[in-house]
mmCIF file of C-alpha atoms and ligand atoms in Angstrom:
data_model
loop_
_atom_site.group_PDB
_atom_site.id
_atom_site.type_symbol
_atom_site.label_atom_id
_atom_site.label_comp_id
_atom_site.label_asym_id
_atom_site.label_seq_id
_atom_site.Cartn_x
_atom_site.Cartn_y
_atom_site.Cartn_z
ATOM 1 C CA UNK A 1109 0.000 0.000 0.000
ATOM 2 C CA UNK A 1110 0.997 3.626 -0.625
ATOM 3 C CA UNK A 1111 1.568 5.061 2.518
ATOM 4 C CA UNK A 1112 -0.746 8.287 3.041
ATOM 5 C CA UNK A 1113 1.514 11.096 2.994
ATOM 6 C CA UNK A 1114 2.303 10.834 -0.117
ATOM 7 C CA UNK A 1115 0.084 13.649 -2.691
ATOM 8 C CA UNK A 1116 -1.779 11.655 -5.289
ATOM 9 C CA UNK A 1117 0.266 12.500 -8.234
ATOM 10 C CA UNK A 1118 0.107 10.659 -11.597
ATOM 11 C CA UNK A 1119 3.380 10.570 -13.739
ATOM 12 C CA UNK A 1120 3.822 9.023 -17.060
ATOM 13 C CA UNK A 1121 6.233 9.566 -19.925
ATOM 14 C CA UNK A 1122 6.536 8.068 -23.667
ATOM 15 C CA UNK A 1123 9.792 8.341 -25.654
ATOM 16 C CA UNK A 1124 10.061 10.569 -28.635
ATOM 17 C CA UNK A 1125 11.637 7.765 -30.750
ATOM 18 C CA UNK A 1126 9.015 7.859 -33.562
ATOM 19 C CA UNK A 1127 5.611 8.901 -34.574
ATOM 20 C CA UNK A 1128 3.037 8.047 -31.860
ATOM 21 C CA UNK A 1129 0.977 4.918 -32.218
ATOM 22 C CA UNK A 1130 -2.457 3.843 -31.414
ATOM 23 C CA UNK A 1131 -0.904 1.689 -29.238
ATOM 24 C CA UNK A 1132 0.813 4.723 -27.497
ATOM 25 C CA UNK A 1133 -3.120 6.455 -27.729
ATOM 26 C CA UNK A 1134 -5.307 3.810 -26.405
ATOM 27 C CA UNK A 1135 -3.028 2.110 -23.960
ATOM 28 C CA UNK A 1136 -1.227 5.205 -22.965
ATOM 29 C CA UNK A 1137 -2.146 8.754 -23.561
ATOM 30 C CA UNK A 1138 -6.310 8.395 -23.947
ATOM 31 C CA UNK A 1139 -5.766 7.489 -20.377
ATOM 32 C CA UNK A 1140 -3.406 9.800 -19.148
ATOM 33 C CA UNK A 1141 -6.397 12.419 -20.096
ATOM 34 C CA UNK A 1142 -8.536 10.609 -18.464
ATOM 35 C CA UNK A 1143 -6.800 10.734 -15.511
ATOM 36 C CA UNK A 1144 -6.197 14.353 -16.090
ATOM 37 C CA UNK A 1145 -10.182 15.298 -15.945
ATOM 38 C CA UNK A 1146 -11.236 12.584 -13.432
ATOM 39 C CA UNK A 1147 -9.684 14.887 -10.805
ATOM 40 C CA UNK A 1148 -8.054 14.022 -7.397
ATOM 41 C CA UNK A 1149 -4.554 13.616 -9.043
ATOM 42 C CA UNK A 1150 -2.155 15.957 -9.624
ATOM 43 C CA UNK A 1151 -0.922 14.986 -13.283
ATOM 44 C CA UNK A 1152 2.880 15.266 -15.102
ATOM 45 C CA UNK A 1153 3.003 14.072 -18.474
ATOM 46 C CA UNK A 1154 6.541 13.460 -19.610
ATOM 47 C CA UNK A 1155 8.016 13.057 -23.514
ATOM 48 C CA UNK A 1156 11.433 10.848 -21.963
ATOM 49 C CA UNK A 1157 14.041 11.769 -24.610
ATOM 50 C CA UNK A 1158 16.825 10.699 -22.505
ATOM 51 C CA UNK A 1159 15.463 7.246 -22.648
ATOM 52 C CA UNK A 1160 15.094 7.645 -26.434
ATOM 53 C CA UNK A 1161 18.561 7.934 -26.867
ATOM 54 C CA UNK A 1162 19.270 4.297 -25.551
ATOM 55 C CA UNK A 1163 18.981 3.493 -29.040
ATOM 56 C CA UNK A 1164 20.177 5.372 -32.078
ATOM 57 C CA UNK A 1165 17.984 8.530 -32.903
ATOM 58 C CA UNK A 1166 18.704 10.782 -35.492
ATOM 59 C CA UNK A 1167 19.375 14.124 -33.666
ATOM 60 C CA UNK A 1168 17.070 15.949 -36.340
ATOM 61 C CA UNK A 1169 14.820 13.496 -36.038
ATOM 62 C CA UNK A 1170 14.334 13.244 -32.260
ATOM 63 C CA UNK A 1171 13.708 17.398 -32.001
ATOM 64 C CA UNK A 1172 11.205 16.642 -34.798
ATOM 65 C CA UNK A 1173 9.384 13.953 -32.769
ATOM 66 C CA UNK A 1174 9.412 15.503 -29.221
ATOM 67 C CA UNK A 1175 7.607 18.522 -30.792
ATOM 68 C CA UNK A 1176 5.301 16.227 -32.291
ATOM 69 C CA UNK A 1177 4.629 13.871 -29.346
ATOM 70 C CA UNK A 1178 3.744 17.235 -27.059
ATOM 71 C CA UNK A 1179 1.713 18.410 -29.884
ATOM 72 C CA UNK A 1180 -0.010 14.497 -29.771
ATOM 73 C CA UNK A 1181 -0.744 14.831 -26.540
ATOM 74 C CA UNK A 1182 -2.501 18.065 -26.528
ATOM 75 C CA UNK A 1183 -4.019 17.069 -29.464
ATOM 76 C CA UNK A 1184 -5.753 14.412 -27.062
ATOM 77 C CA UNK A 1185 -6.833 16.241 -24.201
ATOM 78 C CA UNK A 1186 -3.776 16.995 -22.662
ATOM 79 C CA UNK A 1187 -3.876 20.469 -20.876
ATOM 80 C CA UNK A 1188 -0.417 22.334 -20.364
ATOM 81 C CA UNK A 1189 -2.483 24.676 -17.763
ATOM 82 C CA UNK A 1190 -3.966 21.401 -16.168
ATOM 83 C CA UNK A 1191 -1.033 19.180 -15.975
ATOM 84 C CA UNK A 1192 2.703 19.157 -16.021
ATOM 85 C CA UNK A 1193 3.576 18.266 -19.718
ATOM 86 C CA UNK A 1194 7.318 18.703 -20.794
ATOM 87 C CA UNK A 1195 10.484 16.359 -21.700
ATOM 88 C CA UNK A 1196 12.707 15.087 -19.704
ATOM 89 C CA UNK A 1197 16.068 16.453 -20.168
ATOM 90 C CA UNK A 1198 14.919 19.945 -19.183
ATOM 91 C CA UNK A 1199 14.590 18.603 -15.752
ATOM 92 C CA UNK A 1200 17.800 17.492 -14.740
ATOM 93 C CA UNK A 1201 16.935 15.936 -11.387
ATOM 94 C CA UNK A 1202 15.874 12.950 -13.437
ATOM 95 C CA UNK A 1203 19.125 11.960 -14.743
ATOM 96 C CA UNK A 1204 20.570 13.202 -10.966
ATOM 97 C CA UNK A 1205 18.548 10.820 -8.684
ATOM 98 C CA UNK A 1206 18.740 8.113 -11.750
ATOM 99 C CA UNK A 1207 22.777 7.867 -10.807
ATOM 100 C CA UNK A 1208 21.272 7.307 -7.246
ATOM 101 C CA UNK A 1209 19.325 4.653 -8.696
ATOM 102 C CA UNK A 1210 21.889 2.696 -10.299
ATOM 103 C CA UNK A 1211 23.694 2.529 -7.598
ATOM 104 C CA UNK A 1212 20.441 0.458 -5.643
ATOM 105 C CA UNK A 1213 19.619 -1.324 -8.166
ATOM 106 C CA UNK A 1214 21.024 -5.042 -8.798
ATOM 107 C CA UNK A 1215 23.026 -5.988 -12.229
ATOM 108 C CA UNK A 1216 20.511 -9.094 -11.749
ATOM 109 C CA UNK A 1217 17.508 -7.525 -11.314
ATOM 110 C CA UNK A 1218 18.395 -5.500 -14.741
ATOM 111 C CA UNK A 1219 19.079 -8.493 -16.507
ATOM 112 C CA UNK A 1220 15.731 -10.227 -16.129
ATOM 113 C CA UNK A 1221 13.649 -7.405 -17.735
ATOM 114 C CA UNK A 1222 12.347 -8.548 -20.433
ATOM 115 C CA UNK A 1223 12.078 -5.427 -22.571
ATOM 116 C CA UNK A 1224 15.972 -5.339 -22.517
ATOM 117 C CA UNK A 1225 16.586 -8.900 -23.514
ATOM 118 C CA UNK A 1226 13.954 -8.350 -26.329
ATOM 119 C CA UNK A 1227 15.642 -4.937 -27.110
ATOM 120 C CA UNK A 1228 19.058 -6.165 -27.045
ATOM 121 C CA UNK A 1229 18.441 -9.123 -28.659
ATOM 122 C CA UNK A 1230 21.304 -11.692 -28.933
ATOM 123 C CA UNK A 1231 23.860 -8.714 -29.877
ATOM 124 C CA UNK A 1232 23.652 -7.763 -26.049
ATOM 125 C CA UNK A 1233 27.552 -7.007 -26.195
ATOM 126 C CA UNK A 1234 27.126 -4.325 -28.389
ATOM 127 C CA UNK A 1235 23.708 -2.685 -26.584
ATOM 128 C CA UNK A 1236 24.084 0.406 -25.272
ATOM 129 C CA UNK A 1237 24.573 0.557 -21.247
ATOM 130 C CA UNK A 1238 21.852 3.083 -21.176
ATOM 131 C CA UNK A 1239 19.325 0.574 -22.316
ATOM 132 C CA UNK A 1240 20.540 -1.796 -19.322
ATOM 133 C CA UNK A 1241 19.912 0.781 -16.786
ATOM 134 C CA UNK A 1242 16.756 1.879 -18.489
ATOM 135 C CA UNK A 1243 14.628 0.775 -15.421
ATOM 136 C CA UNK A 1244 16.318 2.779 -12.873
ATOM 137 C CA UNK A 1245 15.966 6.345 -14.989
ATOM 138 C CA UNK A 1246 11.986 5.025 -15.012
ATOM 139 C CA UNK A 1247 12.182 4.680 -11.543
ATOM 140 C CA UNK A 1248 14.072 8.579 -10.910
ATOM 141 C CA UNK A 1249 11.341 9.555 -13.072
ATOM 142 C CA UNK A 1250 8.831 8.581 -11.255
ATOM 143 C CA UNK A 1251 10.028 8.687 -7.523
ATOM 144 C CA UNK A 1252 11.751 12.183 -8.389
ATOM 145 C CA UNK A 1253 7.879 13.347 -8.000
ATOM 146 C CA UNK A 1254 6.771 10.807 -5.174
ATOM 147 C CA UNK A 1255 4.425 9.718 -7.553
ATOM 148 C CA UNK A 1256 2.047 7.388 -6.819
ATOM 149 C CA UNK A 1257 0.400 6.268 -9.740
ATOM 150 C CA UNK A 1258 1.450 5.158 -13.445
ATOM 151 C CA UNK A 1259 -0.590 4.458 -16.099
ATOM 152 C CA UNK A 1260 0.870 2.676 -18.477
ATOM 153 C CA UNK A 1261 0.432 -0.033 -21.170
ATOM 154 C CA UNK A 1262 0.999 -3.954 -20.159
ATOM 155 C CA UNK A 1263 3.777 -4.266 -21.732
ATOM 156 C CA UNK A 1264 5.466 -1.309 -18.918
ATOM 157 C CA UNK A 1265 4.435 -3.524 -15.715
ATOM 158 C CA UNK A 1266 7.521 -5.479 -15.134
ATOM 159 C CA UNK A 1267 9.415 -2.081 -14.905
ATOM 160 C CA UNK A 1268 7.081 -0.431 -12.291
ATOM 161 C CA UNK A 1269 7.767 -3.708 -10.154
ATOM 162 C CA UNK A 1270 11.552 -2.855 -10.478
ATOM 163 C CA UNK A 1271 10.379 0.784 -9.562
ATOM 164 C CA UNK A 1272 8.490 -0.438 -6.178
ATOM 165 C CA UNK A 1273 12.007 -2.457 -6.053
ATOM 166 C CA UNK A 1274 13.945 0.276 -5.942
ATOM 167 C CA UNK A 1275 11.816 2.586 -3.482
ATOM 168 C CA UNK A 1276 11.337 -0.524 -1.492
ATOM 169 C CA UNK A 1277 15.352 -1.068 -1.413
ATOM 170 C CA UNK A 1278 16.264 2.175 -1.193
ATOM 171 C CA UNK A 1279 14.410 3.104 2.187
ATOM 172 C CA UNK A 1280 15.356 -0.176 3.659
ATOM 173 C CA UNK A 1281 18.655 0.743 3.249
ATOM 174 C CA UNK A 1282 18.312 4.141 4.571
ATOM 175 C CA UNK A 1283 16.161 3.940 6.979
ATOM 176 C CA UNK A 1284 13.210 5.942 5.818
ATOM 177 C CA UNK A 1285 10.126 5.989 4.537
ATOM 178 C CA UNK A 1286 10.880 8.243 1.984
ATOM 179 C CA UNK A 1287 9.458 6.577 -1.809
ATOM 180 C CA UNK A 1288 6.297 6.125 -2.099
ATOM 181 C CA UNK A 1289 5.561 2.496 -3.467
ATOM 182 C CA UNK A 1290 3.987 3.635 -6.836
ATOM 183 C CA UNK A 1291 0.573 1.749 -8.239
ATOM 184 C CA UNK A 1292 0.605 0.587 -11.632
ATOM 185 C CA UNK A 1293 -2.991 1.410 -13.388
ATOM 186 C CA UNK A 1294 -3.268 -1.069 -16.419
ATOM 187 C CA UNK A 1295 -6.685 -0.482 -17.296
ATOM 188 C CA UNK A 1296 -9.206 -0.897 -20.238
ATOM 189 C CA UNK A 1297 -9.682 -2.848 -23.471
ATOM 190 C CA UNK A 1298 -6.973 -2.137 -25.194
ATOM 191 C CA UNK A 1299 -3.562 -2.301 -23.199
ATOM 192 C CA UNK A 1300 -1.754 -4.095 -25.226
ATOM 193 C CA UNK A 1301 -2.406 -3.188 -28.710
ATOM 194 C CA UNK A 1302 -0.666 -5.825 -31.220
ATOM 195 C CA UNK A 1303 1.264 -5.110 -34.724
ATOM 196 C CA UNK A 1304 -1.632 -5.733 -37.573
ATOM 197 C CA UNK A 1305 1.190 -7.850 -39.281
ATOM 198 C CA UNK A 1306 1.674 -10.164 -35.850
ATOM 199 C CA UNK A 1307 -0.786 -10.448 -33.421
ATOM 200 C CA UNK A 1308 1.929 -12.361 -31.248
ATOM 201 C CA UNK A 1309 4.153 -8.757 -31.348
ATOM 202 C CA UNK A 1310 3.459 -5.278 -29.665
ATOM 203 C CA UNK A 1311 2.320 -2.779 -32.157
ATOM 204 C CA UNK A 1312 5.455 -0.109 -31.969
ATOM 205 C CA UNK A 1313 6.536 2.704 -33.224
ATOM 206 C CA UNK A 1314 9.956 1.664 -34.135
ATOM 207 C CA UNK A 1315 8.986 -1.575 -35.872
ATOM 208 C CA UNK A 1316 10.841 -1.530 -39.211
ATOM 209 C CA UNK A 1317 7.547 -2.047 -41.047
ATOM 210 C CA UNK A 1318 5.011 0.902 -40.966
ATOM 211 C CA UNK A 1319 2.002 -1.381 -42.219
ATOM 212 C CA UNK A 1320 2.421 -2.951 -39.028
ATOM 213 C CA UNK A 1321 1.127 -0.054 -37.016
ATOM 214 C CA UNK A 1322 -1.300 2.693 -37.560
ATOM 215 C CA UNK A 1323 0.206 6.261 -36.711
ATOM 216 C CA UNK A 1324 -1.458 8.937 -34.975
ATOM 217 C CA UNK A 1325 -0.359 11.223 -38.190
ATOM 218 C CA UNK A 1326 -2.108 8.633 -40.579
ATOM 219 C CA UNK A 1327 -4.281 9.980 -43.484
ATOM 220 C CA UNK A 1328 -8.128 8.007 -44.044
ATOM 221 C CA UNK A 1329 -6.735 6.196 -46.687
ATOM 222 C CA UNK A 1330 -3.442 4.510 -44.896
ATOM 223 C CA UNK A 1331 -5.711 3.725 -42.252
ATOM 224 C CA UNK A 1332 -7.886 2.284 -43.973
ATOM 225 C CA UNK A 1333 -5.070 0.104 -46.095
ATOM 226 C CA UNK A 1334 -3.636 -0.931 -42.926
ATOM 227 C CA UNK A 1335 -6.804 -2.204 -41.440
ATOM 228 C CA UNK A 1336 -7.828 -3.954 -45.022
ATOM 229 C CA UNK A 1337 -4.149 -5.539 -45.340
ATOM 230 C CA UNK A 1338 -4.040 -6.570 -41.340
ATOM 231 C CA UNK A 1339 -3.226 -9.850 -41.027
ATOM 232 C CA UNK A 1340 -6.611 -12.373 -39.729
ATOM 233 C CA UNK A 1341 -7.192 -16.006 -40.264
ATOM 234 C CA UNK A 1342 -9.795 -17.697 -42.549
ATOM 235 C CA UNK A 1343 -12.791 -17.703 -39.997
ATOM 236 C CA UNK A 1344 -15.450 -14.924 -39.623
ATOM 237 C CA UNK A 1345 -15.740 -13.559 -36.254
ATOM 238 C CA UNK A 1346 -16.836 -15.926 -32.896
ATOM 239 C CA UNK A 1347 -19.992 -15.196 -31.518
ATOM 240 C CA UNK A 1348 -18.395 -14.499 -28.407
ATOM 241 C CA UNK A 1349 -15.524 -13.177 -26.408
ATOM 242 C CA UNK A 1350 -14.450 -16.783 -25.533
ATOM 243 C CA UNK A 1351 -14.271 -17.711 -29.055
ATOM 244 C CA UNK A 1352 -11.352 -15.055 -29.147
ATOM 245 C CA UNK A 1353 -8.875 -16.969 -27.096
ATOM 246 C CA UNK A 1354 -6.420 -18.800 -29.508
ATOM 247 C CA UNK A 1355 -7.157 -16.050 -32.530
ATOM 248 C CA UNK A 1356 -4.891 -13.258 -31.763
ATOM 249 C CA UNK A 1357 -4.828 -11.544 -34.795
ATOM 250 C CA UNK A 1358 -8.941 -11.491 -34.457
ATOM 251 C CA UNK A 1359 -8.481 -10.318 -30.775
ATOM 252 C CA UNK A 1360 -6.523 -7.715 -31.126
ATOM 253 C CA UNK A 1361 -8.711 -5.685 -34.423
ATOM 254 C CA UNK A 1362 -11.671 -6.668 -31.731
ATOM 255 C CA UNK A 1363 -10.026 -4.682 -28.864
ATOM 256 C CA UNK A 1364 -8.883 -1.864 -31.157
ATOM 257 C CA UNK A 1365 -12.755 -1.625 -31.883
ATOM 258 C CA UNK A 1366 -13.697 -1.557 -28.452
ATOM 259 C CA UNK A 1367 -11.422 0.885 -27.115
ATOM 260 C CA UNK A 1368 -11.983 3.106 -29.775
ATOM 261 C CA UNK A 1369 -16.196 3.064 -29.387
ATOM 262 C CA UNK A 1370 -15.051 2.945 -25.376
ATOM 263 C CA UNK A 1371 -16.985 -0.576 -25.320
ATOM 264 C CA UNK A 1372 -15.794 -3.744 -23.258
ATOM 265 C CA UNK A 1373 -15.115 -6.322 -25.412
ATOM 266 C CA UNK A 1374 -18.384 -8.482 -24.523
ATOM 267 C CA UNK A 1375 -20.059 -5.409 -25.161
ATOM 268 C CA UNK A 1376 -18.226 -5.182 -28.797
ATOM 269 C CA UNK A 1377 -18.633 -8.955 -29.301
ATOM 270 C CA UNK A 1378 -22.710 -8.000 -29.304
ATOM 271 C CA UNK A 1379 -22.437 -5.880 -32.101
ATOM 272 C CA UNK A 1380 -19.859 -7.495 -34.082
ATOM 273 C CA UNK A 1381 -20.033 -11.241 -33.088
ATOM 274 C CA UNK A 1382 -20.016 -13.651 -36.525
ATOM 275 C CA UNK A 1383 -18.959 -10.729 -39.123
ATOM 276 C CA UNK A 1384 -16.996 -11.637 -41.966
ATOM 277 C CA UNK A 1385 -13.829 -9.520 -41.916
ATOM 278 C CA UNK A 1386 -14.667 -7.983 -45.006
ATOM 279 C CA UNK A 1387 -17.588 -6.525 -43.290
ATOM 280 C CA UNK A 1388 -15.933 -6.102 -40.047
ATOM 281 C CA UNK A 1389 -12.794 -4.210 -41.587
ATOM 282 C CA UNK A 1390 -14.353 -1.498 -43.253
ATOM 283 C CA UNK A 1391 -16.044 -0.781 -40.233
ATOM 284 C CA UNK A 1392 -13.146 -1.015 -37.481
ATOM 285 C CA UNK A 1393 -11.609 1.684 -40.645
ATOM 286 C CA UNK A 1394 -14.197 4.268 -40.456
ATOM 287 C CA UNK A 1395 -14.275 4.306 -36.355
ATOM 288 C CA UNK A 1396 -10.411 4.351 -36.789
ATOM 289 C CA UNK A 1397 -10.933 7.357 -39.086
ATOM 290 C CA UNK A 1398 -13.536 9.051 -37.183
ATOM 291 C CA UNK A 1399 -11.619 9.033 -34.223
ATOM 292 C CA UNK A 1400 -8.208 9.820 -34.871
ATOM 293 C CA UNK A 1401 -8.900 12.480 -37.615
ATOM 294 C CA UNK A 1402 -9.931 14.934 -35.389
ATOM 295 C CA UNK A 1403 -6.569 14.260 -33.116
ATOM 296 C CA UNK A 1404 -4.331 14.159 -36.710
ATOM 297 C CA UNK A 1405 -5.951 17.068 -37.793
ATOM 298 C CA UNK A 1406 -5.067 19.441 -34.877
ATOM 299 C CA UNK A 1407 -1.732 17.731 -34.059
ATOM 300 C CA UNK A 1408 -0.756 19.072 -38.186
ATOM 301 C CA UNK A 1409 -1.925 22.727 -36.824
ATOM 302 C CA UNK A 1410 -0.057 22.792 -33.699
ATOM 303 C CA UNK A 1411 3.531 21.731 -35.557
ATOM 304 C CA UNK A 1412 2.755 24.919 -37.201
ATOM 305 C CA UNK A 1413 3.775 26.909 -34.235
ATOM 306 C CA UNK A 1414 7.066 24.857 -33.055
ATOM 307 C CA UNK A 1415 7.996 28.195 -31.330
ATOM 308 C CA UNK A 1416 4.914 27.371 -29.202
ATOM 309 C CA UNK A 1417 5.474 24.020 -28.240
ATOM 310 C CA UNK A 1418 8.815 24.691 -27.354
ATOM 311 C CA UNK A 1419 7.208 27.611 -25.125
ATOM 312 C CA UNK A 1420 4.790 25.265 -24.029
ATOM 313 C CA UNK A 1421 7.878 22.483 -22.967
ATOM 314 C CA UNK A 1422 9.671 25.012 -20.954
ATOM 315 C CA UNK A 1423 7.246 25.834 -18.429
ATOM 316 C CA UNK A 1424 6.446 22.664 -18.106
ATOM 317 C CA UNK A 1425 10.111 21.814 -17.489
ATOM 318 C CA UNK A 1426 10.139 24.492 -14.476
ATOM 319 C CA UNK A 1427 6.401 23.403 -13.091
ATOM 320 C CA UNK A 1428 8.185 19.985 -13.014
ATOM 321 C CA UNK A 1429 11.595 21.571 -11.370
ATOM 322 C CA UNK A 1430 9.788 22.939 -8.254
ATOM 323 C CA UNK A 1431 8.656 19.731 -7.614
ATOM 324 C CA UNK A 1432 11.732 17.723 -8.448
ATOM 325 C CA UNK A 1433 14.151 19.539 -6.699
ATOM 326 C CA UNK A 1434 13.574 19.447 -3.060
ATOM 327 C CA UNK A 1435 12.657 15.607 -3.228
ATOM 328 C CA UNK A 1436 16.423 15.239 -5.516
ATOM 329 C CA UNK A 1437 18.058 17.728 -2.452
ATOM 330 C CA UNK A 1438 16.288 15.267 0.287
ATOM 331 C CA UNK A 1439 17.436 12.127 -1.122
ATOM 332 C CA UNK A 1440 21.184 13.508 -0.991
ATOM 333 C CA UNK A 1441 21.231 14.363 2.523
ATOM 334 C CA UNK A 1442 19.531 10.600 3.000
ATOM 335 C CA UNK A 1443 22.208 9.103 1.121
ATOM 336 C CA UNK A 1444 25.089 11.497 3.257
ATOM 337 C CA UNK A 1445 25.774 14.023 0.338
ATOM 338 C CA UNK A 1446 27.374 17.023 1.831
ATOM 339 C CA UNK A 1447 25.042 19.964 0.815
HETATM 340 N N1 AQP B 847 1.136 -1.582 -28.421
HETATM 341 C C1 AQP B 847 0.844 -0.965 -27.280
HETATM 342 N N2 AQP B 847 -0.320 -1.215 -26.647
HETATM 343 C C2 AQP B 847 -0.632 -0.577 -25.486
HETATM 344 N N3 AQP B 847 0.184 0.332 -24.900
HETATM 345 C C3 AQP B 847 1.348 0.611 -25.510
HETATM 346 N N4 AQP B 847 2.355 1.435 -25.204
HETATM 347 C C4 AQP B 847 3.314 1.359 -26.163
HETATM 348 N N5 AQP B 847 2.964 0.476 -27.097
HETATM 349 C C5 AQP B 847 1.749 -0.008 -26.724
HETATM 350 C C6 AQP B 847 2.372 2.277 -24.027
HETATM 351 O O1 AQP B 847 2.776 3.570 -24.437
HETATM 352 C C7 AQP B 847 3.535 4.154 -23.387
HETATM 353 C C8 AQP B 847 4.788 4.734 -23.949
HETATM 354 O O2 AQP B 847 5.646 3.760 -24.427
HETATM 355 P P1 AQP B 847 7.117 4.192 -24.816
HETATM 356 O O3 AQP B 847 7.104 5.069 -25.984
HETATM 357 O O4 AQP B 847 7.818 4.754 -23.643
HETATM 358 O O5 AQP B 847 7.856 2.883 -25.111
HETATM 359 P P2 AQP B 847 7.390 1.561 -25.683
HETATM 360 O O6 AQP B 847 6.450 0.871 -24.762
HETATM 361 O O7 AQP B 847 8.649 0.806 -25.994
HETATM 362 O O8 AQP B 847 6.603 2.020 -26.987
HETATM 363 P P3 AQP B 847 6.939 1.656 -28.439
HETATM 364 O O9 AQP B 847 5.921 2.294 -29.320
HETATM 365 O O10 AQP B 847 7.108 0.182 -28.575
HETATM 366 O O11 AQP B 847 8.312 2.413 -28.645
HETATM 367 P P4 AQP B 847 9.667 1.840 -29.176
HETATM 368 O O12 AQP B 847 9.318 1.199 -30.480
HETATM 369 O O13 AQP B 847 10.579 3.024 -29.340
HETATM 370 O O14 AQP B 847 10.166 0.879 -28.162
HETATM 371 C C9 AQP B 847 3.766 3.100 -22.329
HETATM 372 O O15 AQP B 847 2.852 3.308 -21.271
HETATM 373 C C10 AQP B 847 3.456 1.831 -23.051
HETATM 374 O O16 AQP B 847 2.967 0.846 -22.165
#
């Protein structure tokens, strides 16, 4: 359990290393809004470009997506005024307590995440020591604002244990009760969104094949190639949810529909139950369409203004300093920093 001194405060970050997703949207950002308006949290919403650079970016590149990840977000719902909302190597207390970090956390416990042995494949000599020590920058990130609550997709759950590791470690060691032991909130139909190429792989912004994803920046017509070329079997649709279980390339296109007409997915299974995919598609295209346009649409307007969003980033970046700092100056008189 959180212990009660803690503020509620929701933090959550996504790395400018590509176009945004709607895996990114509907496991990610859709909720961070809604966490935003449901009130009772204070919320910082975080583009992490330091953990970007754990694998190669394209400096050009990287500039051009941060802009375009804070315009995605408030494109969304995301409220600079409401909520924290700037990247993270503005706020330097991230990388600070992250040293801190590294120095609790095990070489073991790093090794058994499986996002780095997927990452790093079997070339792990030649991975980047950033990307090993990925986890413990998550955890500064998080703990550098006591925050305690993360949405995030499923796919980000085995690195907020490590981050309740960490806390949990690091005021055993100490003494204190100083981290707050941060909740994961995995939550609705779609938190795991799967490529449209291989329902057995997470949709992602850096997989080499764009048909295997659906960008947030996508015109009508990819989307609707994407969704006509995803990959199904032979079968129509089961009647039910059940009938979903071993058909994960079905699964998944019946999620994407229920997160995007905010159904559950026995709810969605009612209205779409025993469809033919080539009725089904054409469908799951124009929800895809009517949903995202709108977010596509204004995210082309704000990249008009860049001076903005950089305006935008900045005071962010010193909202999220007040907050950082004293909690970054408290942990270094913990750990017997002379200050
Ligand atoms: N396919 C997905 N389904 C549901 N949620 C997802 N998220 C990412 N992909 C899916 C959620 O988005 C948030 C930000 O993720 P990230 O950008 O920090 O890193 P990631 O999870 O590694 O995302 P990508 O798109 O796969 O990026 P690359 O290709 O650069 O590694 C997280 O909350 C994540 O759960």
């Amino acid at each position: 359990m959180t212990a009660p001194h803690f503020t509620p405060r929701v933090f959550s970050g996504i790395q400018p290393s590509g176009g945004l997703t709607l895996g990114n949207y509907l496991g990610a950002i859709r909720r961070f809004v809604e966490m935003q308006d449901r009130g009772g949290f204070e919320t910082i919403y975080c583009m992490v470009d330091l953990h970007a650079i754990t694998v190669w970016q394209d400096p050009e590149a990287l500039r051009k997506n941060t802009r375009e990840l804070c315009a995605g977000f408030i494109a969304a719902g995301i409220d600079p005024e409401k909520s924290i909302l700037f990247n993270q190597s503005q706020v330097p207390e991230h990388a600070q307590l992250g040293w801190i970090f590294n120095c609790v956390a095990r070489m073991g416990w790093m090794a058994r995440m499986t996002q780095w042995k997927d990452k790093a494949g079997k070339n792990s000599e030649n991975a980047s020591l950033g990307l090993f020590a990925y986890p413990a920058l998550m955890a500064a990130d998080i703990l550098v604002y006591h925050a305690t609550h993360v949405p995030v997709g499923e796919d980000q759950k085995q690195h907020l244990e490590l981050t309740r590791d960490i806390a949990a470690k690091f005021n055993h060691d100490y003494g204190v009760d100083f981290f707050p032991l941060t909740e994961p909130v995995i939550e609705g139909a779609a938190t795991r969104v799967m490529s449209l190429r291989d329902g057995s792989k997470k949709m992602s912004k850096s997989d080499p094949s764009d048909m295997s994803r659906i960008n947030m920046t996508d015109d009508a017509d990819a989307i609707a190639k994407k969704i006509r070329k995803a990959k199904t079997d032979p079968e129509p649709l089961p009647e039910t949810a059940e009938g979903l279980a071993d058909r994960p390339e079905a699964r998944n296109l019946v999620n994407i529909y229920a997160a995007l007409s905010d159904l559950t997915v026995e709810q969605a299974m009612a209205q779409v139950g025993g469809q033919q995919f080539g009725q089904f598609k054409p469908m799951l295209a124009d929800l895809a369409v009517e949903k995202l346009a709108p977010i596509s649409g204004e995210m082309a307007r704000l990249m008009e203004a860049p001076d903005e969003i950089d305006a935008i980033l900045a005071r962010g970046a010193e909202r999220a300093r007040e907050l950082a700092s004293p909690i970054l100056q408290r942990t270094y008189e913990i750990v017997g920093m002379v200050r």
